[in-house]
Coordinates of C-alpha atoms in Angstrom, one line a residue:
M194 CA 0.0 0.0 0.0
S195 CA 1.5 3.4 -1.0
E196 CA 1.9 6.2 1.5
P197 CA -0.8 8.9 1.6
Y198 CA 0.1 11.8 -0.8
L199 CA 1.7 14.8 0.8
C200 CA 2.6 17.6 -1.6
T201 CA 6.3 18.4 -1.4
L202 CA 6.4 21.2 -4.0
D203 CA 8.2 24.3 -2.9
E204 CA 6.4 27.7 -3.3
A205 CA 8.1 28.5 -6.6
S206 CA 7.1 25.1 -8.0
I207 CA 3.5 25.4 -6.8
K208 CA 3.3 28.7 -8.7
K209 CA 4.9 27.3 -11.8
A210 CA 2.6 24.2 -11.7
K211 CA -0.4 26.5 -11.6
E212 CA 0.8 28.9 -14.3
E213 CA 2.3 26.4 -16.7
L214 CA 0.7 23.1 -16.0
N215 CA -2.9 24.1 -15.2
E216 CA -2.5 22.5 -11.7
D217 CA -5.0 23.6 -9.1
P218 CA -4.0 22.4 -5.6
N219 CA -7.6 22.3 -4.6
D220 CA -8.5 19.9 -7.5
R221 CA -5.2 18.0 -7.7
L222 CA -6.4 14.9 -5.9
A223 CA -9.7 14.8 -7.7
A224 CA -7.8 14.8 -11.0
V225 CA -5.5 12.1 -9.9
D226 CA -8.4 9.9 -8.7
H227 CA -10.2 10.3 -12.0
L228 CA -7.1 9.1 -13.9
R229 CA -6.7 6.3 -11.3
Q230 CA -10.2 5.0 -11.7
W231 CA -9.8 4.9 -15.5
A232 CA -6.5 3.0 -15.1
L233 CA -8.1 0.5 -12.7
Q234 CA -10.9 -0.2 -15.1
Q235 CA -8.6 -1.1 -18.0
P236 CA -8.8 -4.9 -18.5
H237 CA -5.7 -5.1 -20.6
M238 CA -3.1 -3.3 -18.4
T239 CA -1.9 -2.7 -14.9
C240 CA 0.4 0.0 -13.6
Q241 CA 1.3 2.0 -10.5
T242 CA -1.8 3.9 -9.3
D243 CA -0.2 5.9 -6.5
T244 CA -0.7 9.7 -6.6
E245 CA 2.9 10.6 -7.1
F246 CA 3.2 8.3 -10.1
L247 CA -0.1 9.4 -11.8
L248 CA 0.8 13.1 -11.3
R249 CA 3.8 12.6 -13.6
F250 CA 1.4 12.0 -16.5
L251 CA -1.1 14.8 -15.5
R252 CA 1.7 17.3 -15.2
T253 CA 3.4 16.4 -18.4
N254 CA 0.1 16.8 -20.2
K255 CA -1.0 20.0 -18.4
F256 CA -3.8 18.1 -16.6
S257 CA -5.5 17.0 -19.8
Q258 CA -7.2 13.7 -18.7
L259 CA -7.3 12.3 -22.3
N260 CA -3.7 13.1 -23.0
A261 CA -2.6 11.8 -19.7
R262 CA -4.5 8.5 -20.4
K263 CA -2.9 8.2 -23.8
M264 CA 0.6 8.7 -22.4
L265 CA 0.0 6.4 -19.4
E266 CA -1.1 3.6 -21.7
E267 CA 1.8 4.2 -24.1
H268 CA 4.2 4.2 -21.1
V269 CA 2.9 0.8 -20.0
K270 CA 3.3 -0.5 -23.5
L271 CA 6.9 0.8 -23.6
R272 CA 7.7 -1.0 -20.4
C273 CA 5.9 -4.2 -21.1
T274 CA 6.0 -4.8 -24.9
I275 CA 8.3 -2.4 -26.7
V276 CA 11.5 -2.5 -24.6
P277 CA 10.7 -4.7 -21.6
E278 CA 14.4 -5.5 -21.4
W279 CA 15.0 -1.9 -20.2
F280 CA 12.6 -1.9 -17.4
G281 CA 12.1 -5.3 -15.8
D282 CA 14.0 -6.3 -12.7
V283 CA 16.4 -3.4 -12.7
D284 CA 18.1 -3.5 -9.3
P285 CA 20.2 -0.6 -8.1
A286 CA 22.3 -3.1 -6.2
D287 CA 23.1 -5.2 -9.3
P288 CA 26.9 -5.2 -9.8
K289 CA 26.4 -4.5 -13.5
V290 CA 24.3 -1.4 -12.8
Q291 CA 26.8 -0.3 -10.2
K292 CA 29.6 -0.7 -12.7
I293 CA 27.8 1.3 -15.3
L294 CA 27.1 4.1 -12.9
D295 CA 30.7 4.1 -11.8
T296 CA 31.9 4.8 -15.3
G297 CA 30.1 8.1 -15.2
Y298 CA 28.0 7.2 -18.2
V299 CA 24.9 8.8 -16.7
F300 CA 24.4 10.7 -13.4
C301 CA 22.4 13.7 -12.1
L302 CA 24.1 16.8 -10.7
P303 CA 23.1 17.6 -7.1
N304 CA 21.9 21.2 -7.5
R305 CA 19.2 22.9 -9.5
D306 CA 19.8 25.7 -11.9
D307 CA 18.2 29.1 -11.5
K308 CA 14.9 27.8 -13.1
G309 CA 14.7 25.0 -10.6
R310 CA 15.7 22.3 -13.2
R311 CA 17.9 19.3 -12.5
I312 CA 20.8 18.6 -14.8
V313 CA 21.5 15.1 -16.1
V314 CA 24.9 14.3 -17.5
C315 CA 25.5 11.6 -20.1
Q316 CA 29.1 10.8 -21.1
M317 CA 28.7 8.8 -24.3
G318 CA 32.4 7.9 -24.5
A319 CA 32.7 6.8 -20.8
V320 CA 31.9 3.1 -21.4
N321 CA 34.5 0.8 -23.0
P322 CA 32.8 -0.6 -26.2
K323 CA 35.0 -3.6 -26.0
D324 CA 33.7 -4.7 -22.6
K325 CA 31.7 -7.8 -23.5
A326 CA 30.1 -7.8 -20.0
I327 CA 28.1 -4.6 -20.9
S328 CA 25.5 -4.3 -23.7
P329 CA 23.6 -1.3 -25.0
D330 CA 20.5 -2.6 -23.3
D331 CA 22.4 -2.6 -20.0
L332 CA 23.2 1.1 -20.5
S333 CA 19.6 1.9 -21.3
R334 CA 18.5 0.0 -18.2
A335 CA 20.8 2.1 -16.1
G336 CA 19.8 5.3 -17.9
F337 CA 16.1 4.8 -17.3
L338 CA 16.7 3.8 -13.7
V339 CA 18.4 7.2 -13.2
N340 CA 15.5 9.0 -14.9
D341 CA 12.8 7.1 -12.9
A342 CA 14.7 7.9 -9.6
I343 CA 14.8 11.6 -10.4
L344 CA 11.1 11.7 -11.3
R345 CA 10.3 10.6 -7.7
D346 CA 10.9 14.2 -6.6
E347 CA 7.9 16.1 -7.8
N348 CA 9.8 19.4 -7.9
N349 CA 11.8 17.8 -10.8
M350 CA 8.5 16.8 -12.4
V351 CA 7.3 20.4 -12.4
N352 CA 10.5 22.3 -13.2
G353 CA 11.9 19.8 -15.7
F354 CA 15.3 18.7 -16.8
V355 CA 18.3 19.8 -18.7
Y356 CA 20.6 17.2 -20.3
F357 CA 24.3 17.7 -20.9
V358 CA 25.5 15.0 -23.4
D359 CA 29.2 14.8 -23.7
F360 CA 30.7 13.0 -26.7
T361 CA 34.3 13.3 -25.6
G362 CA 36.0 10.0 -26.3
F363 CA 33.2 8.7 -28.5
T364 CA 34.7 6.6 -31.3
A365 CA 33.6 4.5 -34.3
K366 CA 33.7 1.5 -31.9
H367 CA 31.1 3.2 -29.7
L368 CA 28.8 3.8 -32.7
T369 CA 29.1 0.2 -33.7
F370 CA 28.5 -0.9 -30.1
W371 CA 25.2 1.1 -30.0
G372 CA 24.0 0.0 -33.4
T373 CA 21.2 1.5 -35.5
E374 CA 18.5 -0.7 -33.9
T375 CA 19.2 0.4 -30.3
I376 CA 19.3 4.1 -31.4
K377 CA 15.8 3.6 -33.0
K378 CA 14.6 1.9 -29.8
R379 CA 15.7 4.9 -27.8
G380 CA 13.6 7.0 -30.0
Q381 CA 10.5 5.1 -28.9
F382 CA 10.4 6.9 -25.5
F383 CA 9.1 10.1 -27.1
G384 CA 5.5 10.6 -26.2
R385 CA 5.6 7.6 -23.9
Y386 CA 7.8 8.8 -21.0
P387 CA 6.6 11.6 -18.6
G388 CA 8.8 14.5 -18.0
R389 CA 9.5 18.1 -19.0
F390 CA 12.7 17.9 -21.1
K391 CA 13.6 21.6 -21.4
E392 CA 17.0 21.6 -23.0
V393 CA 19.6 19.1 -24.4
H394 CA 23.1 20.4 -24.7
Y395 CA 25.6 18.5 -26.9
F396 CA 29.3 18.9 -26.4
N397 CA 32.4 17.7 -28.4
T398 CA 30.3 16.5 -31.3
G399 CA 31.6 15.5 -34.7
P400 CA 30.8 13.4 -37.8
L401 CA 30.1 10.3 -35.6
F402 CA 27.6 12.2 -33.6
E403 CA 25.9 13.4 -36.7
A404 CA 25.4 9.8 -37.9
M405 CA 23.9 8.9 -34.6
F406 CA 21.9 12.0 -34.0
T407 CA 20.3 12.0 -37.5
I408 CA 18.5 8.8 -36.6
F409 CA 17.6 9.8 -33.1
R410 CA 16.3 13.2 -34.2
S411 CA 13.8 11.7 -36.6
F412 CA 11.8 10.4 -33.6
M413 CA 11.7 13.7 -31.7
P414 CA 8.6 15.9 -31.5
N415 CA 9.1 19.3 -33.0
K416 CA 9.1 21.0 -29.6
L417 CA 12.1 19.0 -28.5
K418 CA 13.9 19.4 -31.8
N419 CA 14.0 23.1 -31.1
R420 CA 15.5 22.5 -27.7
N421 CA 18.7 20.8 -28.9
I422 CA 21.7 23.1 -28.4
M423 CA 25.1 22.3 -30.1
H424 CA 28.3 23.5 -28.6
G425 CA 30.9 21.9 -30.8
N426 CA 34.0 21.6 -28.5
N427 CA 33.5 25.0 -26.8
M428 CA 32.9 24.6 -23.1
E429 CA 32.9 28.4 -22.7
D430 CA 29.7 28.3 -24.7
V431 CA 28.3 25.6 -22.4
Y432 CA 29.0 27.8 -19.4
K433 CA 26.6 30.4 -20.9
H434 CA 23.8 27.9 -20.4
I435 CA 24.9 25.9 -17.4
D436 CA 26.5 27.8 -14.5
K437 CA 30.0 26.7 -13.6
K438 CA 29.0 26.3 -10.0
L439 CA 26.5 23.5 -11.0
L440 CA 29.1 21.4 -12.9
P441 CA 31.7 18.9 -11.7
R442 CA 35.2 20.0 -11.1
D443 CA 36.1 17.7 -14.1
F444 CA 34.3 19.9 -16.5
L445 CA 35.8 23.2 -15.4
P446 CA 39.0 25.1 -16.3
D447 CA 42.1 24.3 -14.4
D448 CA 42.4 27.9 -13.1
Y449 CA 38.8 28.0 -11.9
V450 CA 38.6 28.6 -8.1
G451 CA 34.9 29.3 -7.7
P452 CA 32.2 26.9 -6.3
C453 CA 31.3 23.7 -8.1
A454 CA 29.4 20.4 -7.6
G455 CA 32.5 18.4 -6.6
T456 CA 34.2 15.6 -8.5
I457 CA 32.3 13.3 -10.8
K458 CA 33.3 10.4 -8.5
D459 CA 31.9 12.1 -5.4
I460 CA 28.6 13.0 -7.2
I461 CA 28.2 9.5 -8.5
D462 CA 28.9 8.0 -5.0
D463 CA 26.3 10.2 -3.4
F464 CA 23.8 9.4 -6.2
K465 CA 24.3 5.7 -5.8
M466 CA 23.7 6.0 -2.0
D467 CA 20.4 7.8 -2.7
L468 CA 19.4 5.0 -5.2
M469 CA 20.1 2.4 -2.6
K470 CA 17.9 4.2 -0.1
R471 CA 15.0 4.0 -2.7
R472 CA 15.8 0.4 -3.7
G473 CA 12.8 -1.2 -2.0
S474 CA 10.3 1.1 -3.7
I475 CA 12.1 0.8 -7.0
L476 CA 11.9 -3.0 -7.0
R477 CA 8.3 -3.0 -5.8
D478 CA 7.1 -0.5 -8.4
Q479 CA 8.6 -2.5 -11.3
S480 CA 6.3 -5.4 -10.6
A481 CA 3.1 -3.2 -11.0
F482 CA 3.1 -3.2 -14.8
S483 CA 1.5 -5.5 -17.3
Y484 CA 0.0 -5.2 -20.8
D485 CA -2.1 -7.5 -22.9
L486 CA -3.5 -5.9 -26.1
K487 CA -5.9 -8.9 -26.7
K488 CA -7.9 -7.9 -23.6
K489 CA -8.3 -4.2 -24.6
T490 CA -11.8 -2.9 -25.0
A491 CA -13.1 0.4 -26.5
D492 CA -12.2 3.3 -24.3
I493 CA -15.1 5.9 -24.2
P494 CA -14.0 9.1 -22.5
N495 CA -16.2 10.2 -19.5
E496 CA -16.8 13.8 -20.4
S497 CA -19.0 14.5 -17.5
F498 CA -16.2 14.9 -15.0
R499 CA -16.1 18.6 -13.9
K500 CA -14.0 20.8 -16.1
I501 CA -10.7 18.9 -15.9
N502 CA -9.3 19.1 -19.4
L503 CA -10.9 16.3 -21.2
D504 CA -10.2 18.2 -24.4

């Protein structure tokens, strides 16, 4: 049984949720319960129905019930039928997961930017493509584990994310390692994964990046296409968008003496500790999902429910 919902949004996030996401604190729980009842009535799928989880879909879709339903069902399909290998039985304590996190392939910076957003770093060249013990699916499992963990803080859900994707050390062997099919599978999460993805910054890109990005970009919604920012190999340009004080020491000039987020190793160690604290709920929640298209019946929207965005 999930814990009763207690709103943990700070004042700035409450204001932003109201202005940008159509969220009314007085109607929040009624909107969630409406989505919950719909989910529980679906004979072909099961999912988490706790308030915190369902709010991810309502907030992403600006409290439109119909759009939230659509994304929720697509999300369950993603987990259960499209790429189940990325979501099932992902244990933060798994030595393989721990190994991937230790490489610095993906991690979240500890502090928010001035817009309240969390910054996720992905170092595409961090993993050895010759390591037979790690597959592209393993990297995707670790990546979505990190994303799911971050979404558990509803302030992140409201304020959104900034991604910094570093292609330093990315070689032709990495491109072969990922393969076209995996890149295409990665594109399947658009429209199926809740979250406010505000900016994606790409650093140290080159011809190999272009080959990979051309495929990936074809799956992006137009809104996200306009949020991709290319920096070439110019970190000074990155600093114009991501304050130096938010970045790891490893990404800063040698002569920089101001505040920073610490070393990548320290940031990863702290993040892994936080993941382990959440391990029980992470494992429990993974078992909540199932999908069987053969059991699906016609879904007729209930348009009588108040005025909650049934567009």
